[in-house]
Short mmCIF file of C-alpha atoms in Angstrom, two decimals:
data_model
loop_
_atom_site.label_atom_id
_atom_site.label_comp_id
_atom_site.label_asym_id
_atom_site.label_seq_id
_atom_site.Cartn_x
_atom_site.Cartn_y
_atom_site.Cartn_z
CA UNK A 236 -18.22 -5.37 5.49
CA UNK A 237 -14.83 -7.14 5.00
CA UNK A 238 -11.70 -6.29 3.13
CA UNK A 239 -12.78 -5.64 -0.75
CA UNK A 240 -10.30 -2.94 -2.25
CA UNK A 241 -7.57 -4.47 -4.09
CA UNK A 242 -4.30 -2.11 -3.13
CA UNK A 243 -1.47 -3.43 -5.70
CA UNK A 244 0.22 -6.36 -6.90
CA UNK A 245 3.79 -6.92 -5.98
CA UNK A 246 5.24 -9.28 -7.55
CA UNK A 247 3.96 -9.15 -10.83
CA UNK A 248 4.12 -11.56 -14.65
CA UNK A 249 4.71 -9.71 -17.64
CA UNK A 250 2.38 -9.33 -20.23
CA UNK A 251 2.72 -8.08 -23.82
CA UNK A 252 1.27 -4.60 -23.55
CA UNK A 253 3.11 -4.19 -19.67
CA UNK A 254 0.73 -5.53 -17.37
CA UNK A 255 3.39 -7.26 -14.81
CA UNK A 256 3.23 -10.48 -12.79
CA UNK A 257 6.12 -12.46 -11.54
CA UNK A 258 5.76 -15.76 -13.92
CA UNK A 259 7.04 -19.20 -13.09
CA UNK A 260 8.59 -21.60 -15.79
CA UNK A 261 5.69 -23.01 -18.24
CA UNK A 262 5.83 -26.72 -18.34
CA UNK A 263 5.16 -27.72 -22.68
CA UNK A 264 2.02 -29.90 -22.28
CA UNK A 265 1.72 -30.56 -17.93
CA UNK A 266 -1.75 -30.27 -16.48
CA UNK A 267 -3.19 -27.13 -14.52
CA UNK A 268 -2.68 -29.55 -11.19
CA UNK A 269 0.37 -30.76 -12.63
CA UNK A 270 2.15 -27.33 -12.77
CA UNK A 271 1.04 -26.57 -9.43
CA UNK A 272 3.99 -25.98 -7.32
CA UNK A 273 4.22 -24.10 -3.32
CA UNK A 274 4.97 -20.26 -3.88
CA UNK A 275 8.85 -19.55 -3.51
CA UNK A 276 8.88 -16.25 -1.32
CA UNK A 277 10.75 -13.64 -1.73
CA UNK A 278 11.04 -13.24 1.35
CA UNK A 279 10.64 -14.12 4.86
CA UNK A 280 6.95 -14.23 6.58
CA UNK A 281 6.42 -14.11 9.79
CA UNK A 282 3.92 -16.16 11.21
CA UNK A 283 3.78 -15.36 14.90
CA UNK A 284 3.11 -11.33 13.29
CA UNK A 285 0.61 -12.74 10.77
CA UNK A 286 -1.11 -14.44 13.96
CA UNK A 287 -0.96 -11.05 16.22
CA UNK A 288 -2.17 -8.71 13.44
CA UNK A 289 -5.09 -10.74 12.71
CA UNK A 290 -5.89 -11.06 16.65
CA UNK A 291 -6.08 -7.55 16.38
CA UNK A 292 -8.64 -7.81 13.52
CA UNK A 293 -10.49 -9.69 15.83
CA UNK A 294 -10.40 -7.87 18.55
CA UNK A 295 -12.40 -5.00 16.62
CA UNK A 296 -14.11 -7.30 14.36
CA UNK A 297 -15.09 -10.80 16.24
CA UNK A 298 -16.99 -11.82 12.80
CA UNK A 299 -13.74 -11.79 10.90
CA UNK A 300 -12.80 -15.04 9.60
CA UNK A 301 -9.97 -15.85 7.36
CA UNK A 302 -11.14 -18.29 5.64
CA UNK A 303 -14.11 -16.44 4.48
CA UNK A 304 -11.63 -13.52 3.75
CA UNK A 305 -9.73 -15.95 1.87
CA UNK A 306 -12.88 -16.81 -0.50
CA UNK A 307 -13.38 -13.11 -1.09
CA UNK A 308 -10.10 -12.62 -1.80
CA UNK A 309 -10.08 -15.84 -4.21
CA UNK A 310 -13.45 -14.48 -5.64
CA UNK A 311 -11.50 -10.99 -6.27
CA UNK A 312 -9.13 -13.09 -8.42
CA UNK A 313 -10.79 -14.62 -10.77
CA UNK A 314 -13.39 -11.02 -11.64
CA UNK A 315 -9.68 -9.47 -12.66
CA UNK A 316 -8.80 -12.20 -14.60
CA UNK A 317 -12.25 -11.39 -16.66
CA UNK A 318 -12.36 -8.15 -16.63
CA UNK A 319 -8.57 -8.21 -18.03
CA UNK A 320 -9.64 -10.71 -20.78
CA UNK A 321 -13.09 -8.81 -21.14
CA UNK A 322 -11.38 -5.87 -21.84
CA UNK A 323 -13.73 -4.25 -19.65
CA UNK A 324 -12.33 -3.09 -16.13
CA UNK A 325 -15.60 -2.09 -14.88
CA UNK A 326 -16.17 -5.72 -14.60
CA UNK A 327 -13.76 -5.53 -11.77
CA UNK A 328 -13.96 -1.93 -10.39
CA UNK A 329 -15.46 -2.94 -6.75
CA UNK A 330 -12.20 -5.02 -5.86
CA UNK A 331 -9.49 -2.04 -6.80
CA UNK A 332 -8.00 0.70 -5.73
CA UNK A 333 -8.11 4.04 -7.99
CA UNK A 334 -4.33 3.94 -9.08
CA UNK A 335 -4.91 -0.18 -10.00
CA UNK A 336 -8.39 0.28 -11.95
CA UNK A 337 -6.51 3.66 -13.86
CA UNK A 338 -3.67 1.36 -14.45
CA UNK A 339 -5.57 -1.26 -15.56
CA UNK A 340 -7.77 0.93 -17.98
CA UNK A 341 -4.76 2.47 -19.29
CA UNK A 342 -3.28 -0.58 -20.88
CA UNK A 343 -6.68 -2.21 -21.73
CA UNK A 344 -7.35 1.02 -23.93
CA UNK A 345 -3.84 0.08 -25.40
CA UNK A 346 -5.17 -3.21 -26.41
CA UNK A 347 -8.10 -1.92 -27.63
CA UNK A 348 -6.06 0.34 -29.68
CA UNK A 349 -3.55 -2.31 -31.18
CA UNK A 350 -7.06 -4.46 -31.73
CA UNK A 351 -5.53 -7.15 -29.19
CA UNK A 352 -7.19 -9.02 -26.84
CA UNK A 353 -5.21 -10.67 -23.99
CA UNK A 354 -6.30 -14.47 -23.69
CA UNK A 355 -6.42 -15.92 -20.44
CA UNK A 356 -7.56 -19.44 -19.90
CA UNK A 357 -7.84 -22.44 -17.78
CA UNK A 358 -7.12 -20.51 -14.47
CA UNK A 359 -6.90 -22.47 -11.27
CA UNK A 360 -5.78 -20.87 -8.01
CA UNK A 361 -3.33 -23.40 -6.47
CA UNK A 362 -2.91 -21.59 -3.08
CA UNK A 363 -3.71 -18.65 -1.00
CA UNK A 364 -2.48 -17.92 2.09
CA UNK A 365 -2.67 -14.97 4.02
CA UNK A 366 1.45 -13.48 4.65
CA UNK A 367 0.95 -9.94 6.08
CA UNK A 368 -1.39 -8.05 8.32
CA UNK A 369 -1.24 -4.64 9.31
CA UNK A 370 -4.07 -3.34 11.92
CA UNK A 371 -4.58 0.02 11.27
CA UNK A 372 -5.71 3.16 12.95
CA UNK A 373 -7.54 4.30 10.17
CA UNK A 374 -7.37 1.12 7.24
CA UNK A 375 -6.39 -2.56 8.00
CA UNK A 376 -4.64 -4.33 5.35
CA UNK A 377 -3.86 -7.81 4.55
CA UNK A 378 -1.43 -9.20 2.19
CA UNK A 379 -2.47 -12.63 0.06
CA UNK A 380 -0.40 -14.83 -1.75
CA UNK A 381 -1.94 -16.81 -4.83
CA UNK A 382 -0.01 -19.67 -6.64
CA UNK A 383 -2.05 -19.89 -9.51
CA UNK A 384 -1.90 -21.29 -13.32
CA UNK A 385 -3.29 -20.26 -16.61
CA UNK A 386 -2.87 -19.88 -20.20
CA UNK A 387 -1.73 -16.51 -21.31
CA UNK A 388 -1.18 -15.46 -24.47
CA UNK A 389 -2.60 -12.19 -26.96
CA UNK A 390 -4.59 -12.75 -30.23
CA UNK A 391 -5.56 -10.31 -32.91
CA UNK A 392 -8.95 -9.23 -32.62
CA UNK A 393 -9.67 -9.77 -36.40
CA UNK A 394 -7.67 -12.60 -37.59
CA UNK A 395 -7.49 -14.35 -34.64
CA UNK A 396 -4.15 -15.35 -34.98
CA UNK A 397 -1.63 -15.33 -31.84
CA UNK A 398 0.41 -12.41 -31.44
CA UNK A 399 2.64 -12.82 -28.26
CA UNK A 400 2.72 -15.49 -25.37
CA UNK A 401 1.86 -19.23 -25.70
CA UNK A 402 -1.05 -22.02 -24.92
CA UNK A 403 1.49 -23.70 -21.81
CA UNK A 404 0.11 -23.59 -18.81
CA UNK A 405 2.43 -21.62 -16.36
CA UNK A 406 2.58 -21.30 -12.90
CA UNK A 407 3.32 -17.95 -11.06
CA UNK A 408 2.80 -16.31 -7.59
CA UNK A 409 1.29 -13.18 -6.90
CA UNK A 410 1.33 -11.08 -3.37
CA UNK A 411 -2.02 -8.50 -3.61
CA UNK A 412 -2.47 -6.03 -0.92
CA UNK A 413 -6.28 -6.10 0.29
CA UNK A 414 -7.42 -2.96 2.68
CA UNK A 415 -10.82 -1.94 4.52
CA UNK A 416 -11.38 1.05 6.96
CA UNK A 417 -10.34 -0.16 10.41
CA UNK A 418 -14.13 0.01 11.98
CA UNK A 419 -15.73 -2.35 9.52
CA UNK A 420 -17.89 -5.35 10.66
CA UNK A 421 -17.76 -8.37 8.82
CA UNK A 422 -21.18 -10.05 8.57
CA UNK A 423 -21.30 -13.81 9.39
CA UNK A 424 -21.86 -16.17 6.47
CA UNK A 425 -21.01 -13.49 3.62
CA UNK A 426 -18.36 -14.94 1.38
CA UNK A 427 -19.73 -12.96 -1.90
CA UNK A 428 -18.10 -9.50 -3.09
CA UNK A 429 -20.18 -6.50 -2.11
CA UNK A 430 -21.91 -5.34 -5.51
CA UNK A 431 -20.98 -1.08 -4.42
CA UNK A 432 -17.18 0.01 -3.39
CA UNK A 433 -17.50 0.84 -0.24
CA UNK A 434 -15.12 3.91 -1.30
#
């Protein structure tokens, strides 16, 4: 079992209806590799506590790896990215929290509503690096940080037409908090989402 609950996003890019992510500067007619560019933090990380909190990890769990988390959390990604465009957060509802998937729903339903769809396209994930761990007594939690690109940009449902946004590629970074109980076992070799939440 290894860290599959999606806490929140911090830094966030803002989308028509309110969903927020922290957006870079679009780049009129650069490549997906071309707009790729190293996170900017907004703040310090800590490496030597990044280290220690994931030796703790270990200490419980010898089967965690973090470059297997890293893949999960990578995989975790890209199923929000459809569900949001899907319109469908079920899609996604085994990699988030309660308050995210009711947030989530909430302003899908508005789209739904306003007979928008939110189009998001040519996503590539740039980076992710792990820049926060937390051993808990009862949850662990570890914070990733994804550089990433895409097209974003809202269409009517009906005409077609675009509505809000643009076809640039842009470039933004994104911190999301990942959490599993404290006694959990990863399994060797399993770099797939578990189907179930694990509640």
């Amino acid at each position: 079992i290894a860290f599959l609950v999606i806490l929140w996003i911090i830094q966030r890019r803002s989308r028509s209806i309110g969903m927020a992510f922290d957006a870079g500067t679009p780049g009129p007619g650069s490549t997906a590799s071309a707009m790729m560019a190293p996170p900017a933090p907004s703040r310090v990380f800590d490496q030597s506590a990044i280290d220690a909190g994931l030796g703790a990890i270990k200490l419980r769990d010898p089967n965690f790896d973090e470059r297997a988390f890293l893949d999960r959390a990578q995989t975790a990604f890209f199923k929000l990215q459809q569900a949001w465009t899907a319109r469908n957060q079920d899609l996604a509802r085994d990699v988030m929290s309660d308050a995210l998937y009711e947030r989530h729903k909430m302003q899908t339903d508005q789209l739904i509503a306003a007979h928008q769809i939110d189009m998001l396209e040519n996503i590539v994930i740039g980076s992710a690096r792990i820049v926060d761990v937390h051993p808990g007594v009862a949850y662990d939690s570890i914070s990733v940080a994804f550089t990433a690109s895409m097209t974003d940009y809202t269409i009517d449902e009906q005409t077609k037409k675009m509505v809000s946004g643009d076809r640039y590629q842009q470039t933004f970074t994104e911190i999301w908090d990942f959490i599993r109980r404290a006694d959990a076992k990863s399994v060797v070799g399993a770099t797939t989402m578990a189907a179930p939440c694990p509640n």
